[in-house]
Amino acid sequence: MSRQNYIFTSESVSEGHPDKVCDRISDAVLDAFLREEPNARVACETFATTNRVVVGGEVGLSSKEKTKAMMDQVEGIVRECVRDIGYEQKKFHWEKIRVHNYLHQQSAHIAQGVDRDGAGDQGIMFGYATTETPELMPAPIQYSHAILRRLAEVRKNGTEPTLGPDAKSQISLRYVDGKPVEVTSIVLSTQHAFKRQTSKVIRGIVEPYIREILPEGWITKKTEWHVNPTGTFVIGGPDGDAGLTGRKIIVDTYGGAAPHGGGAFSGKDPTKVDRSAAYAARYLAKNVVAAGLAERCTIQVSYAIGVAKPLSIYVDTHGTGSADAAAIEAAIPKVMDLTPRGIRETLQLNRPIYQRTAAYGHFGRAPEADGGFSWEKTDLVEALKKAL
C-alpha cells in the first residue's frame, strides 16, 4: 500500500531557462525539417552560452540538396527562437549571438533499421496519469508549469515589463489520504530588469499571479514563500548559465511523480521512440484513468533498435485499479498499434508540432486543432472498456 500522507515537490523552468532555450531551438529545427518533408529525420542538439549558440547532430531529407538547403536556414531559426523568448541582453541578444551549425547527414547505419519501420533506438519509456488534476497530471508539476506560463504571458503582453525570460518555480504539496490539500512552500526565482528590485518587490509582482493559478484554499498562513531568495537576478539565460538540450527531462514529464526512461525528447523526430513511445505511453495511461479503470496508472514499454514490435508492456495501477493490471496489459495491444510506425500514424506525429512542447511540459496540455498534443486525447476510453 503506497503512502497516503506526505509532502511532495516538483519544479518547472521557463522558456527562457538556458536548457529550455536549447530545447526550443532543437524543436524549431525539427519542425522546419518536418515542414519540408513529413518523413524527415532529425536528431538535433543545441548548446548555448554567453553570446554563442552551437547546433549539431544528424538530419536527413530525401536528397542531399534538400538537406543542405534546410541546413542553411538554421541560423535564422536560432535567432527567431531567441528573439521570441525575449533575449536582448548585452551578452545574449538575438541579433548579436554567434551561431555555429554542425548538423550533418544522418548515419546510414541508423537509417537502415528505421527505414524498415524498426525503432530508432533501444530503450524503455514510461507514461503516467492520475486523477489529482483535471488534466490527469500530478498536481505539483502541473501547477509549477502553470505559474511560469502565466508569468510569461504577462511579461510578453507588457503587463509586467520588468520580468525577464529566465525563471524557475517549485511547489511543495501536502497530501492527505492521497489527495493534495495544501501548499507547504512556494519557490519562485525570476530574472528582472533592475538591480534595485529586491526580493520583496519581486514578490509583490508575482504573488497575485501565483494565487490566481493555485486552487482556492491551498495557500495558507503557514505556506512558506521563497521569492528570488538569493536576491538580485538580472543576468539570466545562457549568459548566466550554459544551456543544453535534454537536461530537463523530469520537468518535461511528471516532476518526479513517475519514472522516466532516461531519453530526452526535444530535437528528435518521431522515429525516435524516446519521444514517440513516451507520448504513446502517456496517451494510454491517460485513457486508462479517463476510462475509470484506475485512479493512477503507470505504463512502461520497451524497444530494441531496428525492431518494430515492443519487447514488453507493463501496467501498474498502484492499488487503485477497478480492473486487473494484467488484463489492462492484454487490452493495450488490441486498442493501439505500438510499433513505431503505428504510434506515428495513430497520433499523427509526422507534423511540425514540436516547438510548442519545448517549455511548460509535454503532458497535461490541451489537444490542439492542428494535431499538437494529440497524445492528450481521451478517445480510447470506449475501446479500452470493450477490450476488457
XYZ file of C-alpha atoms in Angstrom:
388
model
C 0.000 0.000 0.000
C 1.501 3.333 -1.031
C 1.781 6.190 1.472
C -1.306 8.385 1.759
C 0.013 11.272 3.890
C 3.174 13.037 2.750
C 4.677 16.172 1.152
C 5.808 16.023 -2.483
C 7.681 18.643 -4.509
C 8.097 19.326 -8.226
C 9.778 22.128 -10.156
C 9.396 23.778 -13.542
C 11.562 26.145 -15.555
C 10.510 28.861 -18.008
C 11.086 29.091 -21.752
C 13.985 31.454 -21.019
C 15.868 28.977 -18.832
C 19.167 28.149 -20.604
C 18.296 24.478 -21.093
C 14.835 25.376 -22.369
C 16.282 27.870 -24.863
C 18.212 24.906 -26.261
C 15.172 22.606 -26.256
C 13.212 25.282 -28.121
C 15.886 25.688 -30.795
C 16.252 21.922 -31.284
C 12.487 21.506 -31.683
C 12.249 24.520 -34.007
C 14.868 22.907 -36.258
C 12.845 19.664 -36.151
C 9.636 21.485 -37.102
C 11.363 23.202 -40.027
C 12.544 19.859 -41.428
C 9.112 18.237 -40.922
C 7.518 21.164 -42.725
C 9.760 20.385 -45.677
C 9.135 16.601 -45.561
C 6.902 14.675 -43.108
C 9.404 11.791 -43.038
C 12.419 13.973 -42.273
C 14.985 12.528 -39.889
C 16.281 14.827 -37.186
C 18.393 14.367 -34.062
C 19.346 17.937 -33.191
C 21.270 19.044 -30.104
C 21.867 22.644 -29.026
C 24.364 24.224 -26.637
C 24.123 27.864 -25.547
C 26.418 30.107 -23.528
C 27.429 33.762 -23.440
C 26.910 35.286 -26.906
C 27.014 31.878 -28.570
C 24.713 29.070 -29.759
C 26.051 25.788 -31.147
C 23.735 23.427 -33.080
C 24.782 19.907 -34.070
C 23.503 16.433 -34.803
C 22.080 14.316 -37.592
C 19.437 15.290 -40.141
C 18.137 13.831 -43.356
C 15.726 14.626 -46.184
C 15.050 12.759 -49.427
C 18.048 14.349 -51.153
C 21.373 15.818 -50.106
C 20.475 19.040 -51.915
C 17.296 19.478 -49.866
C 19.164 18.664 -46.683
C 21.823 21.292 -47.409
C 19.188 23.915 -48.262
C 17.469 23.331 -44.938
C 20.757 23.469 -43.056
C 21.294 26.951 -44.488
C 18.131 28.096 -42.675
C 19.310 27.047 -39.219
C 20.924 30.342 -38.225
C 17.692 32.220 -38.917
C 15.718 29.639 -36.914
C 18.045 30.095 -33.932
C 17.781 33.882 -33.972
C 13.984 33.821 -34.257
C 13.685 31.462 -31.256
C 15.908 33.677 -29.100
C 14.016 36.798 -30.230
C 10.606 35.279 -29.442
C 11.746 34.115 -25.997
C 12.757 37.703 -25.306
C 16.541 37.865 -25.050
C 18.006 41.281 -25.866
C 20.704 41.322 -23.189
C 24.150 42.794 -23.676
C 25.762 39.340 -23.710
C 22.893 37.311 -25.149
C 20.991 39.194 -27.840
C 19.148 37.520 -30.695
C 20.777 39.798 -33.281
C 24.329 39.597 -31.919
C 24.832 35.984 -30.831
C 27.265 33.883 -32.861
C 25.600 30.774 -34.310
C 27.644 27.661 -35.148
C 25.911 24.991 -37.248
C 27.388 21.466 -37.141
C 24.398 19.476 -38.418
C 25.249 16.648 -40.834
C 23.599 13.807 -42.752
C 22.041 11.006 -40.684
C 24.152 7.876 -40.229
C 23.281 5.226 -42.820
C 23.666 2.547 -40.138
C 20.915 4.129 -38.025
C 18.746 4.815 -41.062
C 18.773 1.207 -42.275
C 16.896 -0.033 -39.197
C 14.432 2.843 -39.090
C 13.735 2.526 -42.828
C 12.444 -0.997 -42.137
C 9.955 0.507 -39.627
C 12.071 -0.508 -36.657
C 12.644 1.609 -33.559
C 15.292 4.307 -33.848
C 16.990 3.058 -30.693
C 16.624 0.629 -27.814
C 15.165 1.878 -24.549
C 12.381 1.988 -22.001
C 9.641 4.620 -21.942
C 7.044 5.449 -19.300
C 3.626 7.079 -19.289
C 1.627 8.167 -16.258
C -1.761 9.606 -15.344
C -3.543 10.418 -12.090
C -6.874 11.896 -11.026
C -5.155 14.631 -8.972
C -5.929 17.335 -11.554
C -8.463 17.788 -14.377
C -5.601 17.252 -16.834
C -4.911 13.874 -15.161
C -1.432 15.056 -14.195
C 0.379 15.172 -10.841
C -0.566 18.450 -9.150
C 2.927 19.721 -8.150
C 4.318 19.713 -11.701
C 1.063 20.860 -13.314
C 0.798 23.975 -11.135
C 4.534 24.679 -11.299
C 4.180 24.829 -15.096
C 1.012 26.925 -14.914
C 2.647 29.596 -12.736
C 5.517 30.099 -15.172
C 3.229 30.088 -18.204
C 1.168 32.840 -16.599
C 4.248 34.923 -15.767
C 5.454 34.532 -19.373
C 2.079 35.791 -20.614
C 2.161 38.973 -18.541
C 5.825 39.546 -19.396
C 5.205 39.278 -23.125
C 1.966 41.274 -23.249
C 3.597 44.178 -21.428
C 1.634 43.928 -18.167
C 4.830 43.148 -16.218
C 7.663 44.558 -18.363
C 10.324 44.306 -15.662
C 10.161 40.489 -15.551
C 12.843 38.676 -17.555
C 12.666 35.471 -19.615
C 14.606 33.232 -17.208
C 12.580 31.797 -14.304
C 12.090 28.720 -12.125
C 9.208 27.618 -9.914
C 8.854 24.900 -7.298
C 5.754 23.765 -5.423
C 5.612 21.515 -2.348
C 2.174 19.993 -1.696
C 0.849 18.226 1.378
C -1.163 15.101 0.596
C -3.813 13.724 2.952
C -5.400 10.365 2.111
C -3.530 10.519 -1.187
C -5.055 13.855 -2.261
C -3.279 17.260 -2.458
C -4.765 19.662 0.081
C -2.206 22.359 0.952
C 0.830 24.191 -0.425
C 3.558 23.980 2.198
C 6.100 26.035 0.238
C 6.426 28.083 -2.934
C 9.781 28.838 -4.550
C 9.898 31.333 -7.414
C 13.039 32.786 -8.922
C 12.648 35.140 -11.847
C 15.008 37.305 -13.814
C 14.195 41.025 -13.554
C 15.277 44.255 -15.193
C 16.734 46.401 -12.408
C 19.180 45.707 -9.569
C 17.114 47.817 -7.180
C 14.201 45.368 -7.418
C 14.508 43.478 -4.138
C 13.028 40.082 -3.371
C 10.154 41.877 -1.645
C 9.451 43.958 -4.750
C 9.501 40.879 -6.999
C 7.178 39.010 -4.645
C 4.749 41.909 -4.904
C 4.753 41.469 -8.678
C 4.424 37.673 -8.889
C 2.285 36.775 -5.867
C -1.083 37.814 -7.374
C -0.448 35.587 -10.401
C 0.599 32.633 -8.230
C -2.552 32.977 -6.124
C -4.594 33.197 -9.319
C -3.214 29.856 -10.527
C -3.355 27.725 -7.380
C -6.690 26.262 -6.217
C -8.547 28.239 -3.584
C -7.611 27.318 -0.040
C -4.306 25.652 -0.907
C -2.220 28.669 0.144
C -2.483 29.135 3.913
C -0.885 31.301 6.580
C 1.636 28.503 7.092
C 2.758 28.450 3.436
C 6.429 29.377 3.141
C 7.357 31.804 0.353
C 10.840 31.977 -1.189
C 10.830 34.559 -3.994
C 14.249 35.312 -5.519
C 15.828 34.017 -2.309
C 19.391 34.831 -3.416
C 18.492 38.479 -4.116
C 19.397 40.116 -7.445
C 18.716 38.086 -10.612
C 19.393 40.457 -13.522
C 21.893 38.363 -15.505
C 19.927 35.369 -16.790
C 19.636 32.861 -19.588
C 22.701 31.385 -21.294
C 24.751 34.420 -20.240
C 24.228 33.454 -16.606
C 24.480 29.681 -17.012
C 25.159 27.460 -20.021
C 22.266 25.528 -21.549
C 21.990 22.155 -23.258
C 19.199 20.240 -24.975
C 17.588 17.466 -22.943
C 18.689 18.331 -19.403
C 15.186 18.915 -18.043
C 13.573 15.521 -18.641
C 11.837 15.409 -15.240
C 10.417 18.900 -15.807
C 9.269 17.727 -19.256
C 7.395 14.723 -17.841
C 5.858 14.182 -14.397
C 8.017 16.151 -11.984
C 9.415 13.004 -10.392
C 5.987 11.568 -9.525
C 6.529 8.771 -12.068
C 9.543 7.029 -13.605
C 11.386 8.361 -16.657
C 13.143 6.101 -19.133
C 16.133 8.395 -19.474
C 15.805 9.562 -23.068
C 15.124 13.241 -23.646
C 12.510 14.427 -26.164
C 13.473 17.715 -27.807
C 15.151 17.742 -31.202
C 14.173 14.143 -32.003
C 11.876 13.202 -34.870
C 9.094 10.687 -34.073
C 11.005 7.655 -35.371
C 12.928 8.011 -32.109
C 10.913 6.020 -29.572
C 12.458 8.045 -26.747
C 9.910 10.623 -27.810
C 7.070 8.912 -29.676
C 6.723 5.893 -27.382
C 6.786 8.135 -24.281
C 3.913 10.072 -25.876
C 2.094 6.797 -26.615
C 2.575 5.582 -23.039
C 1.112 8.836 -21.674
C -1.775 8.537 -24.149
C -2.572 5.022 -22.963
C -2.155 5.787 -19.253
C -4.390 8.845 -19.554
C -7.089 6.838 -21.301
C -6.915 4.095 -18.669
C -7.552 6.694 -15.950
C -10.154 8.579 -18.011
C -11.996 5.280 -18.508
C -12.262 4.862 -14.734
C -10.099 1.738 -14.773
C -7.704 3.247 -12.193
C -7.075 6.438 -10.237
C -3.356 6.192 -11.013
C -1.659 4.351 -13.847
C 1.951 3.857 -14.907
C 2.719 2.178 -18.225
C 6.148 1.033 -19.406
C 7.034 -0.036 -22.955
C 10.415 -1.186 -24.256
C 12.076 -1.438 -27.669
C 15.169 -2.709 -29.497
C 16.830 -0.713 -32.261
C 15.630 -1.791 -35.699
C 12.817 -3.942 -34.227
C 9.242 -2.774 -34.733
C 7.290 -4.685 -32.099
C 7.692 -3.560 -28.468
C 9.566 -6.072 -26.357
C 7.325 -5.602 -23.331
C 4.297 -3.758 -21.981
C 3.894 -3.276 -18.228
C 0.993 -1.701 -16.333
C 0.880 -0.659 -12.666
C -2.323 0.826 -11.226
C -0.761 1.348 -7.780
C -3.567 -0.452 -5.974
C -6.211 1.911 -7.394
C -7.469 -0.223 -10.287
C -11.037 -1.319 -10.884
C -9.630 -3.761 -13.444
C -6.726 -6.163 -13.119
C -3.420 -4.660 -14.297
C -2.612 -7.811 -16.295
C -5.963 -7.516 -18.092
C -5.185 -3.892 -18.986
C -1.778 -5.023 -20.327
C -3.534 -7.569 -22.534
C -6.034 -4.960 -23.749
C -3.473 -2.334 -24.780
C -2.229 -4.050 -27.999
C -5.876 -4.500 -29.019
C -6.566 -0.747 -28.959
C -3.286 0.675 -30.278
C -0.516 -0.422 -32.621
C 2.649 0.225 -30.620
C 5.120 -0.258 -33.445
C 6.980 2.990 -34.188
C 5.010 3.407 -37.424
C 1.740 2.606 -35.639
C 2.421 5.246 -32.990
C 3.306 7.882 -35.577
C 0.162 7.172 -37.582
C -2.221 6.920 -34.617
C -1.019 10.166 -33.038
C -0.189 11.799 -36.401
C 3.286 12.732 -35.247
C 4.912 13.448 -38.621
C 3.894 17.097 -38.417
C 5.629 20.312 -37.272
C 4.032 20.317 -33.799
C 7.055 20.134 -31.522
C 8.382 23.632 -30.876
C 5.380 24.328 -28.626
C 6.258 21.341 -26.429
C 9.702 22.677 -25.522
C 8.572 24.591 -22.407
C 5.929 24.080 -19.708
C 5.704 20.320 -20.131
C 4.969 17.804 -22.863
C 1.997 16.436 -20.933
C -1.109 17.891 -19.312
C -1.736 20.241 -22.248
C -4.963 20.528 -24.259
C -5.061 18.784 -27.669
C -4.890 21.381 -30.447
C -6.754 21.646 -33.745
C -3.634 21.141 -35.896
C -2.674 17.934 -34.072
C -0.489 19.404 -31.352
C -0.557 17.377 -28.121
C -2.581 14.627 -29.833
C -1.376 12.234 -27.116
C -3.543 14.127 -24.616
C -6.800 12.980 -26.251
C -9.047 10.531 -24.382
C -10.586 8.864 -27.429
C -9.579 5.317 -26.438
C -11.895 5.138 -23.428
C -14.643 3.076 -25.041
C -12.175 0.850 -26.913
C -10.366 0.021 -23.661
C -13.605 -0.813 -21.883
C -14.675 -3.035 -24.774
C -11.281 -4.789 -24.917
C -11.598 -5.618 -21.221
